Tab-separated table of C-alpha atoms and ligand atoms in Angstrom:
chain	number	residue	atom	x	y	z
O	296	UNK	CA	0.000	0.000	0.000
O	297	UNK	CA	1.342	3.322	-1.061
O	298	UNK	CA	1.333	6.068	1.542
O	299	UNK	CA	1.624	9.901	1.971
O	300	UNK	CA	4.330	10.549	4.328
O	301	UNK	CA	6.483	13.630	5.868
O	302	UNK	CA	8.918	12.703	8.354
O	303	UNK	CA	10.660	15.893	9.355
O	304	UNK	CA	13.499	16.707	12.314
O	305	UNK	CA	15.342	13.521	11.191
O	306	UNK	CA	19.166	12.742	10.980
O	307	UNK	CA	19.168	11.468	7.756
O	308	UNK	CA	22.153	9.372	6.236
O	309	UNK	CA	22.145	7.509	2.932
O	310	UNK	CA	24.797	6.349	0.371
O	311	UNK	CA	23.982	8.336	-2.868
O	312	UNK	CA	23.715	6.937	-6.422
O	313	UNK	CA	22.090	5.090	-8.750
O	314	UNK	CA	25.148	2.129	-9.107
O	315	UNK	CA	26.879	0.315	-6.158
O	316	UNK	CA	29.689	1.915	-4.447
O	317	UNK	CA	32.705	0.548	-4.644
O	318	UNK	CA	36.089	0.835	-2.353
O	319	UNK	CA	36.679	3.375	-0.698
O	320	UNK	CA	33.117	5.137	-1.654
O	321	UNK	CA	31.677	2.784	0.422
O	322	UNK	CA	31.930	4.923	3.524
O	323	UNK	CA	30.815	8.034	2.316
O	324	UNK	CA	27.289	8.683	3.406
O	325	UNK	CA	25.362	11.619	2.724
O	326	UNK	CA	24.400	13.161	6.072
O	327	UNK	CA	21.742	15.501	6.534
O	328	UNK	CA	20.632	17.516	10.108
O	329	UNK	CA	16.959	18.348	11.375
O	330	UNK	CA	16.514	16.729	7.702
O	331	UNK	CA	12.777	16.062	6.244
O	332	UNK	CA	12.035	13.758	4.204
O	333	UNK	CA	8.260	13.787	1.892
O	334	UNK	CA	6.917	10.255	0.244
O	335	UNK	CA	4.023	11.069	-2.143
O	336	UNK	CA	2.199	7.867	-3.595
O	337	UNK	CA	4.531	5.716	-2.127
O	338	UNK	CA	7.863	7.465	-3.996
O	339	UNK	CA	10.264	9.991	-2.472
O	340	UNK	CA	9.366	13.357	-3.969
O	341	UNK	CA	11.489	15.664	-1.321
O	342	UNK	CA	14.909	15.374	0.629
O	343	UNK	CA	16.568	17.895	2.248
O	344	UNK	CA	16.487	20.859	5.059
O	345	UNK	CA	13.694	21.048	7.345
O	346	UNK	CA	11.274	23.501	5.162
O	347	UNK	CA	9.655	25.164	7.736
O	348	UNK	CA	6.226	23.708	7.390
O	349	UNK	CA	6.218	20.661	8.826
O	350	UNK	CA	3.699	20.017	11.299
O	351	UNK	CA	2.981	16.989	13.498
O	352	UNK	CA	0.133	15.072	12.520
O	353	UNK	CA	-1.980	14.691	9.583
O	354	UNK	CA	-1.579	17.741	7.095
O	355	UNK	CA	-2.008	18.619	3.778
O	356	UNK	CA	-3.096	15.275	2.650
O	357	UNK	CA	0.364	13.969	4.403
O	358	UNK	CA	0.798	11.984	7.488
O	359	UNK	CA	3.412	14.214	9.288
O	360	UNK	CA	6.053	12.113	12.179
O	361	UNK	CA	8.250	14.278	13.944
O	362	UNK	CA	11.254	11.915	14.084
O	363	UNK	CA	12.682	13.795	17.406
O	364	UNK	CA	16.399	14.259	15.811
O	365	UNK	CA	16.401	9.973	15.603
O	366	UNK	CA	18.696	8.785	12.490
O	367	UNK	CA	16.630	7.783	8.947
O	368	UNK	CA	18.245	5.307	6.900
O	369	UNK	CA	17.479	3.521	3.324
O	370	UNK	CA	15.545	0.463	4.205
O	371	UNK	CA	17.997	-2.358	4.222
O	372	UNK	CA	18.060	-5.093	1.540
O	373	UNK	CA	18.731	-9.229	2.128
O	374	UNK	CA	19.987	-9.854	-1.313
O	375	UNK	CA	20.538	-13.304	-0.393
O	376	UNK	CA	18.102	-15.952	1.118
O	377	UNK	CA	16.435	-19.259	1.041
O	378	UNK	CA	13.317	-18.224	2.661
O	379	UNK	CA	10.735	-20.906	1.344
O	380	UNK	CA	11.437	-24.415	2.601
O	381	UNK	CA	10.149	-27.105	4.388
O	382	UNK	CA	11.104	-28.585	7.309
O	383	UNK	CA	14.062	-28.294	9.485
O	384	UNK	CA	18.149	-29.552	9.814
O	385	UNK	CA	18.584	-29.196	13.966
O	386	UNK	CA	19.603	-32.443	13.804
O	387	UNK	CA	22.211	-31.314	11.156
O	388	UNK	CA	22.940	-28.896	13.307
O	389	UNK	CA	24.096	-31.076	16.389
O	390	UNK	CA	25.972	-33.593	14.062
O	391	UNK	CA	28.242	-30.334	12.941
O	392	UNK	CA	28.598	-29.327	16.563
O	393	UNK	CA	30.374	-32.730	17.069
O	394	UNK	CA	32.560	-31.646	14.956
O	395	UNK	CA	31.445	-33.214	11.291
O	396	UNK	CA	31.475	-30.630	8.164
O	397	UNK	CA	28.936	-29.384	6.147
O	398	UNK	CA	29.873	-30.929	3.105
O	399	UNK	CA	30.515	-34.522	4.546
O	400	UNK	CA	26.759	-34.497	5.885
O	401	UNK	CA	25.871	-33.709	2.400
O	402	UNK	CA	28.072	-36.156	0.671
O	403	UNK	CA	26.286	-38.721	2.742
O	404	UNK	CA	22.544	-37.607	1.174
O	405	UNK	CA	21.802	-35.004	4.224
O	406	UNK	CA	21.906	-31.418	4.014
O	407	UNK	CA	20.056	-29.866	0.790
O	408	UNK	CA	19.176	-33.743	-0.103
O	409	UNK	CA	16.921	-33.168	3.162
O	410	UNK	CA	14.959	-30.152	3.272
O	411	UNK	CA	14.101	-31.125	-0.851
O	412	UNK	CA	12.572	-34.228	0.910
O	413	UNK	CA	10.590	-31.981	3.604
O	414	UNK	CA	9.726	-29.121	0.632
O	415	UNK	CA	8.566	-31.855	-1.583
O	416	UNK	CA	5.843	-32.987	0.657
O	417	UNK	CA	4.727	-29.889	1.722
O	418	UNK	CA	1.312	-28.145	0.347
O	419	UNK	CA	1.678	-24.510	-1.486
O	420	UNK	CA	0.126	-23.315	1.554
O	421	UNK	CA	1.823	-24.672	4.164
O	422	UNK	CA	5.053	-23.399	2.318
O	423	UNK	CA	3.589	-20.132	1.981
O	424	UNK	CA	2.572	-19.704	5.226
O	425	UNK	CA	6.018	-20.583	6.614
O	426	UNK	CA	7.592	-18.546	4.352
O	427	UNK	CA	5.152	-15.754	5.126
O	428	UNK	CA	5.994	-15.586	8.480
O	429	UNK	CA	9.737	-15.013	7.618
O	430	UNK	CA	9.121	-11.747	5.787
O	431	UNK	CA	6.892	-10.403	9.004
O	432	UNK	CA	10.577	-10.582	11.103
O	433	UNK	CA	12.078	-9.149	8.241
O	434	UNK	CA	9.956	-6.199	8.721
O	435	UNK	CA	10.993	-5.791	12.486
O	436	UNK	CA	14.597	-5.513	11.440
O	437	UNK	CA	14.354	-2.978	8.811
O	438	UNK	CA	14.088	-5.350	5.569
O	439	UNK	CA	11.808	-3.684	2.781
O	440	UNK	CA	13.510	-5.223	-0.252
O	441	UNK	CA	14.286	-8.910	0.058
O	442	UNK	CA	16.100	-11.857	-2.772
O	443	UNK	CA	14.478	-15.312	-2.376
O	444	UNK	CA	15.567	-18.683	-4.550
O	445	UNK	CA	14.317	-21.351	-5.097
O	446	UNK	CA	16.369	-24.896	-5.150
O	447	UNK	CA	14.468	-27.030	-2.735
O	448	UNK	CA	12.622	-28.838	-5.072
O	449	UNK	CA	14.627	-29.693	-7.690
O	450	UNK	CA	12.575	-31.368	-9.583
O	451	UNK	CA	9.856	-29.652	-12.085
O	452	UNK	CA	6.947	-28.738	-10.219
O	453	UNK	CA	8.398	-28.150	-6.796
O	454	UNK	CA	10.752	-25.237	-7.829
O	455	UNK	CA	7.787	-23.781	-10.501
O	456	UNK	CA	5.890	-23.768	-6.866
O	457	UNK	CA	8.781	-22.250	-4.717
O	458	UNK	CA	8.769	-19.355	-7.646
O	459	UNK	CA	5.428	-19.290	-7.269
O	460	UNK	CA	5.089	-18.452	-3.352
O	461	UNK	CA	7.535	-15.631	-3.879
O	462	UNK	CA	5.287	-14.396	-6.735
O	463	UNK	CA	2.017	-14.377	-5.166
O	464	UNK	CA	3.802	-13.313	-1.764
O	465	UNK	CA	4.871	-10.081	-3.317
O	466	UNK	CA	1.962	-9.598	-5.091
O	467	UNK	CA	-0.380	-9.200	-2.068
O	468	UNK	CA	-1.655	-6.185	-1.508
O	469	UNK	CA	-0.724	-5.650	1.404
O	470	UNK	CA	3.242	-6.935	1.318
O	471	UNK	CA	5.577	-5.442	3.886
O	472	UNK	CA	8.134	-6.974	1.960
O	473	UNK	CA	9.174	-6.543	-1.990
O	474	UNK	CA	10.431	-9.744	-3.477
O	475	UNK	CA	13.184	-10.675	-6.054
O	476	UNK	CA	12.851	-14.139	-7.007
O	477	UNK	CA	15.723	-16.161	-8.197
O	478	UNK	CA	15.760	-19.946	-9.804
O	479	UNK	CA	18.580	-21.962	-7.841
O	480	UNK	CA	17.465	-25.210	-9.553
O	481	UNK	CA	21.248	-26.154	-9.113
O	482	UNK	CA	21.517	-26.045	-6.215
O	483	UNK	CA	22.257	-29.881	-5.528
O	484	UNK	CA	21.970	-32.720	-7.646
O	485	UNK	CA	18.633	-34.504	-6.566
O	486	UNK	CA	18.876	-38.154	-6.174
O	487	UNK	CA	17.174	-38.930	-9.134
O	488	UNK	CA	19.816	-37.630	-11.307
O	489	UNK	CA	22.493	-38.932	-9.226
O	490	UNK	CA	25.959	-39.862	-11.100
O	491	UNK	CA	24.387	-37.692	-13.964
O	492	UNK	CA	25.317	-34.100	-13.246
O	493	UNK	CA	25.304	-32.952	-17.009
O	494	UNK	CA	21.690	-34.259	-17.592
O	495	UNK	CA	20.327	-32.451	-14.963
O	496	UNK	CA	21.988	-29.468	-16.345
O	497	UNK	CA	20.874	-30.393	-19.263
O	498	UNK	CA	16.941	-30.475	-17.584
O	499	UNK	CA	17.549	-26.924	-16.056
O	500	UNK	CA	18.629	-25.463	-19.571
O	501	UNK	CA	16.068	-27.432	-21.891
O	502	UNK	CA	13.028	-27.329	-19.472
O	503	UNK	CA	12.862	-25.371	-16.583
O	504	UNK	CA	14.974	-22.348	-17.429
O	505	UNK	CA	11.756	-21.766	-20.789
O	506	UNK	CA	9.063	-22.119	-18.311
O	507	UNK	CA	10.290	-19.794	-15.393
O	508	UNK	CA	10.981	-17.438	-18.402
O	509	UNK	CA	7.901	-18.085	-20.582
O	510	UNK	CA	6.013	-17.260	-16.857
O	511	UNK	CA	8.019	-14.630	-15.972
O	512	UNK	CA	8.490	-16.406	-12.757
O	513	UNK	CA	12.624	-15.612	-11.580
O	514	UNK	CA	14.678	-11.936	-12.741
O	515	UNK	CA	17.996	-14.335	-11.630
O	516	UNK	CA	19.759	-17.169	-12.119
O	517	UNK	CA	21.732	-18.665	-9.214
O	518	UNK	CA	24.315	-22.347	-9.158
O	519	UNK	CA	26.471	-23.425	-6.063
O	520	UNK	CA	29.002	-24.086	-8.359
O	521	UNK	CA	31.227	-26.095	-5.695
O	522	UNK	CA	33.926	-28.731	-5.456
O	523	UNK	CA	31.316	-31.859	-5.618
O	524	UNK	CA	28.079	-30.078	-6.234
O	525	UNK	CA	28.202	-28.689	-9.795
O	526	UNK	CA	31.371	-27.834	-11.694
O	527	UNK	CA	32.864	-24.829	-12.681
O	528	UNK	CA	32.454	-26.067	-16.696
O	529	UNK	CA	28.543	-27.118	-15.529
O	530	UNK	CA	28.027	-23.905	-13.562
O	531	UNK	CA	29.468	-22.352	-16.884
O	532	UNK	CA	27.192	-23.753	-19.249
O	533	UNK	CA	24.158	-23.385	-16.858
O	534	UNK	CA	24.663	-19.969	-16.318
O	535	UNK	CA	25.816	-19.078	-20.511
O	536	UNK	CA	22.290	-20.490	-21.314
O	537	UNK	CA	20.106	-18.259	-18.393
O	538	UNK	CA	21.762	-15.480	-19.432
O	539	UNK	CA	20.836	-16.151	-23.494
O	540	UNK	CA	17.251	-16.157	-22.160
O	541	UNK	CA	17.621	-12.982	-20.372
O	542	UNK	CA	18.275	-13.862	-16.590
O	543	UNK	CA	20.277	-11.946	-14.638
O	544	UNK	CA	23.134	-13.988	-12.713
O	545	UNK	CA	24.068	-15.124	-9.399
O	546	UNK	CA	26.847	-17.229	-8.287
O	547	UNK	CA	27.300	-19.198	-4.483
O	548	UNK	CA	31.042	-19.107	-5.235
O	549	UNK	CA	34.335	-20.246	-3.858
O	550	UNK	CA	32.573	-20.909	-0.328
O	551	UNK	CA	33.996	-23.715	0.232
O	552	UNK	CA	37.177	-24.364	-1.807
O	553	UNK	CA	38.941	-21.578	-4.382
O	554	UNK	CA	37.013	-23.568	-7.529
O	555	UNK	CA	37.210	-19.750	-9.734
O	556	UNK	CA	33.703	-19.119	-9.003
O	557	UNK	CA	34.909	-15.565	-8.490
O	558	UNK	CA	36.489	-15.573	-11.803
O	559	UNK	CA	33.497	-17.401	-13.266
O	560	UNK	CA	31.125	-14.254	-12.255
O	561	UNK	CA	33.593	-11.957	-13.635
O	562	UNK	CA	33.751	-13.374	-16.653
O	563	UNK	CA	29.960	-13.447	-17.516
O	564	UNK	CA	29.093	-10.133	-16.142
O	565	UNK	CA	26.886	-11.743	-13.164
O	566	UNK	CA	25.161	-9.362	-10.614
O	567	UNK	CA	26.955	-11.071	-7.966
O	568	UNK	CA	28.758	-13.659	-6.535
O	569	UNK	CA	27.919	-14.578	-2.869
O	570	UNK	CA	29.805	-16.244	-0.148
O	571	UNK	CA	33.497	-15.655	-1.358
O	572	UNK	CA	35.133	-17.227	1.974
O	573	UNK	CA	37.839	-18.894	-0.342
O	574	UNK	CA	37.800	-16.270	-3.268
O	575	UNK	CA	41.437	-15.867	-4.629
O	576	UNK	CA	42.840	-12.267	-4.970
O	577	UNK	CA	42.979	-12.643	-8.947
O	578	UNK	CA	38.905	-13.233	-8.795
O	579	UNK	CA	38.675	-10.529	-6.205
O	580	UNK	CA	40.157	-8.172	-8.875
O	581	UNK	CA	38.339	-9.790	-11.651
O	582	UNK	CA	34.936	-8.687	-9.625
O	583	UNK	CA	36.466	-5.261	-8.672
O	584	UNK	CA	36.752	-4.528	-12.983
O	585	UNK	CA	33.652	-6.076	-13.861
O	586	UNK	CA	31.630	-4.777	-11.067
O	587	UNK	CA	29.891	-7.905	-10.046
O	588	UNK	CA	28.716	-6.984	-6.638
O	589	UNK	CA	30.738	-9.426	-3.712
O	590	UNK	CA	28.135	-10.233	-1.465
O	591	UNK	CA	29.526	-11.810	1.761
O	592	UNK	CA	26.958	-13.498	4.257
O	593	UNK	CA	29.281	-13.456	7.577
O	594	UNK	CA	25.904	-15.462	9.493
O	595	UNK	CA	27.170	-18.419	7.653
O	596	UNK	CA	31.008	-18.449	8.128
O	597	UNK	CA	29.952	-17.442	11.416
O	598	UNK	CA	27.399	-20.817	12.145
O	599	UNK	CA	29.820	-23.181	9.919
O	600	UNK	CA	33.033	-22.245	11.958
O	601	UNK	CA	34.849	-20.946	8.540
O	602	UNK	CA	37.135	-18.132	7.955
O	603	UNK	CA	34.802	-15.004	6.920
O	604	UNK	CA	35.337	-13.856	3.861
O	605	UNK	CA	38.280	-11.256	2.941
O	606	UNK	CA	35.964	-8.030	3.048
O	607	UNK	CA	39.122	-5.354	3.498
O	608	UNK	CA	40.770	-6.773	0.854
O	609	UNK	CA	37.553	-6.573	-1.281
O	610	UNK	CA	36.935	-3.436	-0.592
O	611	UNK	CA	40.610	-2.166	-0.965
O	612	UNK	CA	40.593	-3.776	-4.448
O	613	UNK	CA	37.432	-1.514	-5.441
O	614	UNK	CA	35.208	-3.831	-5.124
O	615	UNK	CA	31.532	-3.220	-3.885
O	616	UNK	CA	30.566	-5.561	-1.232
O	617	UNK	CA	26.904	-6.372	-0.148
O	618	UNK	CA	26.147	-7.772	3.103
O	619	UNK	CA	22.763	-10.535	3.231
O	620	UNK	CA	21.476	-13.103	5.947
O	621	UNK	CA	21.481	-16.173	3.572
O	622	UNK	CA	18.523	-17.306	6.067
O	623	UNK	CA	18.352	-20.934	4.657
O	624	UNK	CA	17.458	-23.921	7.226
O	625	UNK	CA	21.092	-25.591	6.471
O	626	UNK	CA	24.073	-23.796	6.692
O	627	UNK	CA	22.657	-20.555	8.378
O	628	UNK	CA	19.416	-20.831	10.066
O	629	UNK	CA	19.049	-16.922	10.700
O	630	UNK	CA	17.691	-14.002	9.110
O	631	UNK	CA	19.269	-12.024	11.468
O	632	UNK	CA	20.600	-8.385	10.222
O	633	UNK	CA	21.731	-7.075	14.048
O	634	UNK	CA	23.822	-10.269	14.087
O	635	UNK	CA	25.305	-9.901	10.397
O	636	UNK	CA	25.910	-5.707	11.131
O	637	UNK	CA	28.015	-7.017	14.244
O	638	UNK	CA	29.920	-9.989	12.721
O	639	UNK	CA	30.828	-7.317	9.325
O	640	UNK	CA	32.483	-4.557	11.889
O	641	UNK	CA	34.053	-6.778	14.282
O	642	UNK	CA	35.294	-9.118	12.703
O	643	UNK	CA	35.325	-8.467	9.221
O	644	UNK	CA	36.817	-5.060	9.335
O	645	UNK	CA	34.233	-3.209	7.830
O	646	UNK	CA	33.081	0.513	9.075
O	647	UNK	CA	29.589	0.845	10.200
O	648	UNK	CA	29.000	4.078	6.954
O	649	UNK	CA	30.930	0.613	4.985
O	650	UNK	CA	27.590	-1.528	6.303
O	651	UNK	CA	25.006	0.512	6.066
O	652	UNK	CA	25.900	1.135	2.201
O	653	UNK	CA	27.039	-2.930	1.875
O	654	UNK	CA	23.346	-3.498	3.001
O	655	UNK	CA	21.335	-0.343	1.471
O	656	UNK	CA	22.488	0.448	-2.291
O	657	UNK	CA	24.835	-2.257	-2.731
O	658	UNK	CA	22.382	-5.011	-1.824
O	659	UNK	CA	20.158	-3.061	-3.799
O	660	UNK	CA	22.645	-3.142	-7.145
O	661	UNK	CA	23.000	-7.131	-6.338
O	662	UNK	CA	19.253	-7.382	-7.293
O	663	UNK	CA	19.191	-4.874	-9.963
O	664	UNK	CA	17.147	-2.092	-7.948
O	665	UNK	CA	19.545	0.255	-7.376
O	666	UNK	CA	17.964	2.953	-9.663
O	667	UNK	CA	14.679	2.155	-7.389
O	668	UNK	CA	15.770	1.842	-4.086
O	669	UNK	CA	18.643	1.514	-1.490
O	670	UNK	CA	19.567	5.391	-0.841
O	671	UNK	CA	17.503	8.162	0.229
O	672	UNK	CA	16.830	10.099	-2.575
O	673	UNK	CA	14.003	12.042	-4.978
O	674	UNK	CA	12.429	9.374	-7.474
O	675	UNK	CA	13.285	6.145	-5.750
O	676	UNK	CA	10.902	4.109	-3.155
O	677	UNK	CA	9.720	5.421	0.224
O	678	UNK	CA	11.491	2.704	1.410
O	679	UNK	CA	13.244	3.971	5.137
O	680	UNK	CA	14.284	2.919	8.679
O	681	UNK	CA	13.933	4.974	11.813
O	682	UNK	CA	16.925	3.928	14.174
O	683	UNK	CA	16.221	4.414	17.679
O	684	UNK	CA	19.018	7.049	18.217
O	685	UNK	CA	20.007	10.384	16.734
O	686	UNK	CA	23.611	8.125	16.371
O	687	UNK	CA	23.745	5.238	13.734
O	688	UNK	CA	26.717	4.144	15.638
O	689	UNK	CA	24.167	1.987	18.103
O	690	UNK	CA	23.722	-0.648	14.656
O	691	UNK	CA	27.013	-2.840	15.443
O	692	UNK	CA	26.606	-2.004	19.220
O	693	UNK	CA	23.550	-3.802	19.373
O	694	UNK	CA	24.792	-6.822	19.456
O	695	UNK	CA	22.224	-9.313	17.396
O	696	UNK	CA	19.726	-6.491	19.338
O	697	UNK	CA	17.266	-4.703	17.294
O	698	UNK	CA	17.409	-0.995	16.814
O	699	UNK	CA	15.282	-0.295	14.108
O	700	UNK	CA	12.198	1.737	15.862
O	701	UNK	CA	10.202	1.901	12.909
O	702	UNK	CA	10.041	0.492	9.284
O	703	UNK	CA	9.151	2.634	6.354
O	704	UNK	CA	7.986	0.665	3.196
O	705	UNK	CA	6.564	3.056	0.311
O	706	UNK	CA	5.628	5.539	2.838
O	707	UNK	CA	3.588	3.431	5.198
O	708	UNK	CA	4.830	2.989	9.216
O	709	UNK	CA	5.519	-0.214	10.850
O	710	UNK	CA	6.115	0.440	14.159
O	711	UNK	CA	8.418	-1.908	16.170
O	712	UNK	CA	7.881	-2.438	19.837
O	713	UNK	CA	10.643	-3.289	22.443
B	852	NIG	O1	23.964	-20.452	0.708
B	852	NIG	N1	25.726	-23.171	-0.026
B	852	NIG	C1	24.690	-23.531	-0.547
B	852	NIG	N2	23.448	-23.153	-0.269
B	852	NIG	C2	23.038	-22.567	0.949
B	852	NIG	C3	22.821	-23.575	2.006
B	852	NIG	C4	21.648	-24.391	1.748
B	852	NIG	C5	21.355	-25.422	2.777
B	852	NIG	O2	22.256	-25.884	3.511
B	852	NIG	O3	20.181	-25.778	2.846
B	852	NIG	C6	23.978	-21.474	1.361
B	852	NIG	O4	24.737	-21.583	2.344
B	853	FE	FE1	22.809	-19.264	-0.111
């Protein structure tokens, strides 16, 4: 629902820009005092200096909040999640705490192999519903744009029905939430196709890659192109053919081992490549000149024990990193953003002005919205967050803490209790 909205006496800071920021831009953030800010129909149509008629309350055919000096940010973006599944892995989760990895459990027909199993014999609704209440939490942390993928089904009509959820989730009328919907039908080889890697790539490209285009159902392409999952020469020709048919591109990339998934994105001009715990320095530099947004997920090193992912060096190579949950009920079973804005500054090196533009305009460049959202600015989507301090500072220092006070989607007010 599109709203009127003036919120005046703000401390508003944005990244500014149409494109992600890369390097050193990253930490330059537009700041504006006792700044007002006016949503008409939904879309920002004034930034700047308090004007001198603002007035509390509802004026002028505009719902007026006196933000009280508190700091106004973009709304933030999760450019990378698994949000519609079935199921859960706790039990996953207890085998890795004795100590066995992530990809033995799934060598052995666990992991993905399981929640494809759980999603499979789930309804649409029960799926939706699930998925549903994911996006409600979203709200509470400040989340007005999220990505979603599909890639527990695997087969032909479970993914067409993952896509589907997304669609019909985002096309509700009253949606907190926008959606980007991406097609991870590689995601794992399903068990029927096992020992037959290239046939299944073979389904994705001759079957399911038409339909989700023919019904408009996915903007991106993703593969977890991975030592023992699909190739880099199968991720390759996946990705060549989505891309011929006009999908965008994604890559899970060197998360486990340095395969050149880095170099892989580069090469074919993807919108990002995600994970990047093992990316070597010449596919850090390969991103950097082809500006494939890095997107580094810090939730997952975090839950699977790894290394995170090399964001100073990304970022000193002119790179433009995103930050996203990668909620997914395997290898990082939380959408938290608190947690992921405390893991990226301490230990990950970034600057908070670094994070707030790795999860405002750069998330929204890794799902193609940055002309439309991510920064505060005339023309793109009332889309805002209402910190509960004058100081963004209090983001990192919450430790896995909310501190978003209120959540501004196209103009309309979700307030957050505490
Ligand atoms: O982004 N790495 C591959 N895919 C997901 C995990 C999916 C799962 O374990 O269910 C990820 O981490
Ligand atoms: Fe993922």
């Amino acid at each position: 629902m599109k709203e009127n909205l003036v919120v005046f006496n703000a401390r508003i800071a944005t990244p500014l820009g149409s494109t992600a920021r890369k390097g050193h831009e990253m930490g330059e953030l537009h700041i504006i005092e006792n700044g007002t800010v006016e949503v008409t129909n939904g879309i920002i149509t004034y930034v700047g200096p308090h004007r001198g008629i603002e007035r509390e309350g509802f004026h002028w055919g505009y719902y007026q909040y006196n933000a009280h000096g508190k700091c106004l940010l973009p709304g933030f973006v999760d450019s990378h999640t698994h949000f519609v599944f079935g199921g859960e892995r706790s039990e996953e989760f207890s085998w890795r705490l004795k100590g066995e990895s992530y990809m033995s459990i799934m060598q052995r027909g666990g992991g993905i192999a399981s929640t494809v199993k759980a999603t499979r014999a789930q309804s649409f609704d029960q799926l939706r519903t699930k998925a549903e209440g994911f996006l409600k939490k979203m709200t509470a942390m400040g989340i007005t744009t999220v990505e979603g993928k599909s890639g527990y089904g695997l087969d032909y009509d479970t993914e067409l029905m993952q896509l589907e959820i997304m669609r019909s989730l985002d096309t509700n009328e009253k949606k907190q939430v926008d959606i980007v919907s991406t097609f991870l039908g590689a995601h794992a080889l399903p068990q029927e196709y096992a020992g037959r890697a290239d046939e299944y790539i073979d389904f994705l490209i001759k079957v399911m890659l038409p339909e989700i285009r023919k019904k408009d159902l996915a903007e991106c392409c993703d593969v977890f192109c991975e030592e023992g999952v699909f190739s880099i020469e199968q991720s390759q020709r996946l990705m060549i053919a989505a891309k011929e048919m006009g999908f965008l591109l994604k890559f899970h990339a060197d998360e486990i081992v340095s395969l050149g998934g880095a170099e892989l994105a580069a090469e074919l001009n993807a919108l990002s490549a995600d994970h990047l715990l093992q990316a070597s320095d010449a596919g850090i530099c390969a991103m950097a000149e082809k500006n494939v947004v890095a997107t580094l997920l810090p939730l997952t090193a975090f839950a699977l024990k790894e290394p995170y992912a090399r964001a100073r060096d990304m970022i000193n190579a002119g790179c433009a990193v995103a930050l996203a949950t990668d909620l997914n009920p395997g290898s990082c079973f939380s959408g938290s953003i608190p947690l992921t804005i405390a893991l990226a500054c301490i230990y990950m090196g970034l600057t908070i002005e670094e994070v707030i533009t790795a999860l405002t305009l750069n998330g929204a460049a890794a799902v193609n919205r940055a002309d439309s959202i991510g920064s505060i600015e005339v023309g793109k989507k009332g889309d805002m967050i209402l910190l509960n301090s004058d100081k963004y500072n209090v983001l990192p220092y919450y430790i896995g803490m909310n501190c978003v006070e209120v959540t501004i989607k196209e103009g309309r007010m979700y307030l957050n209790k505490f």
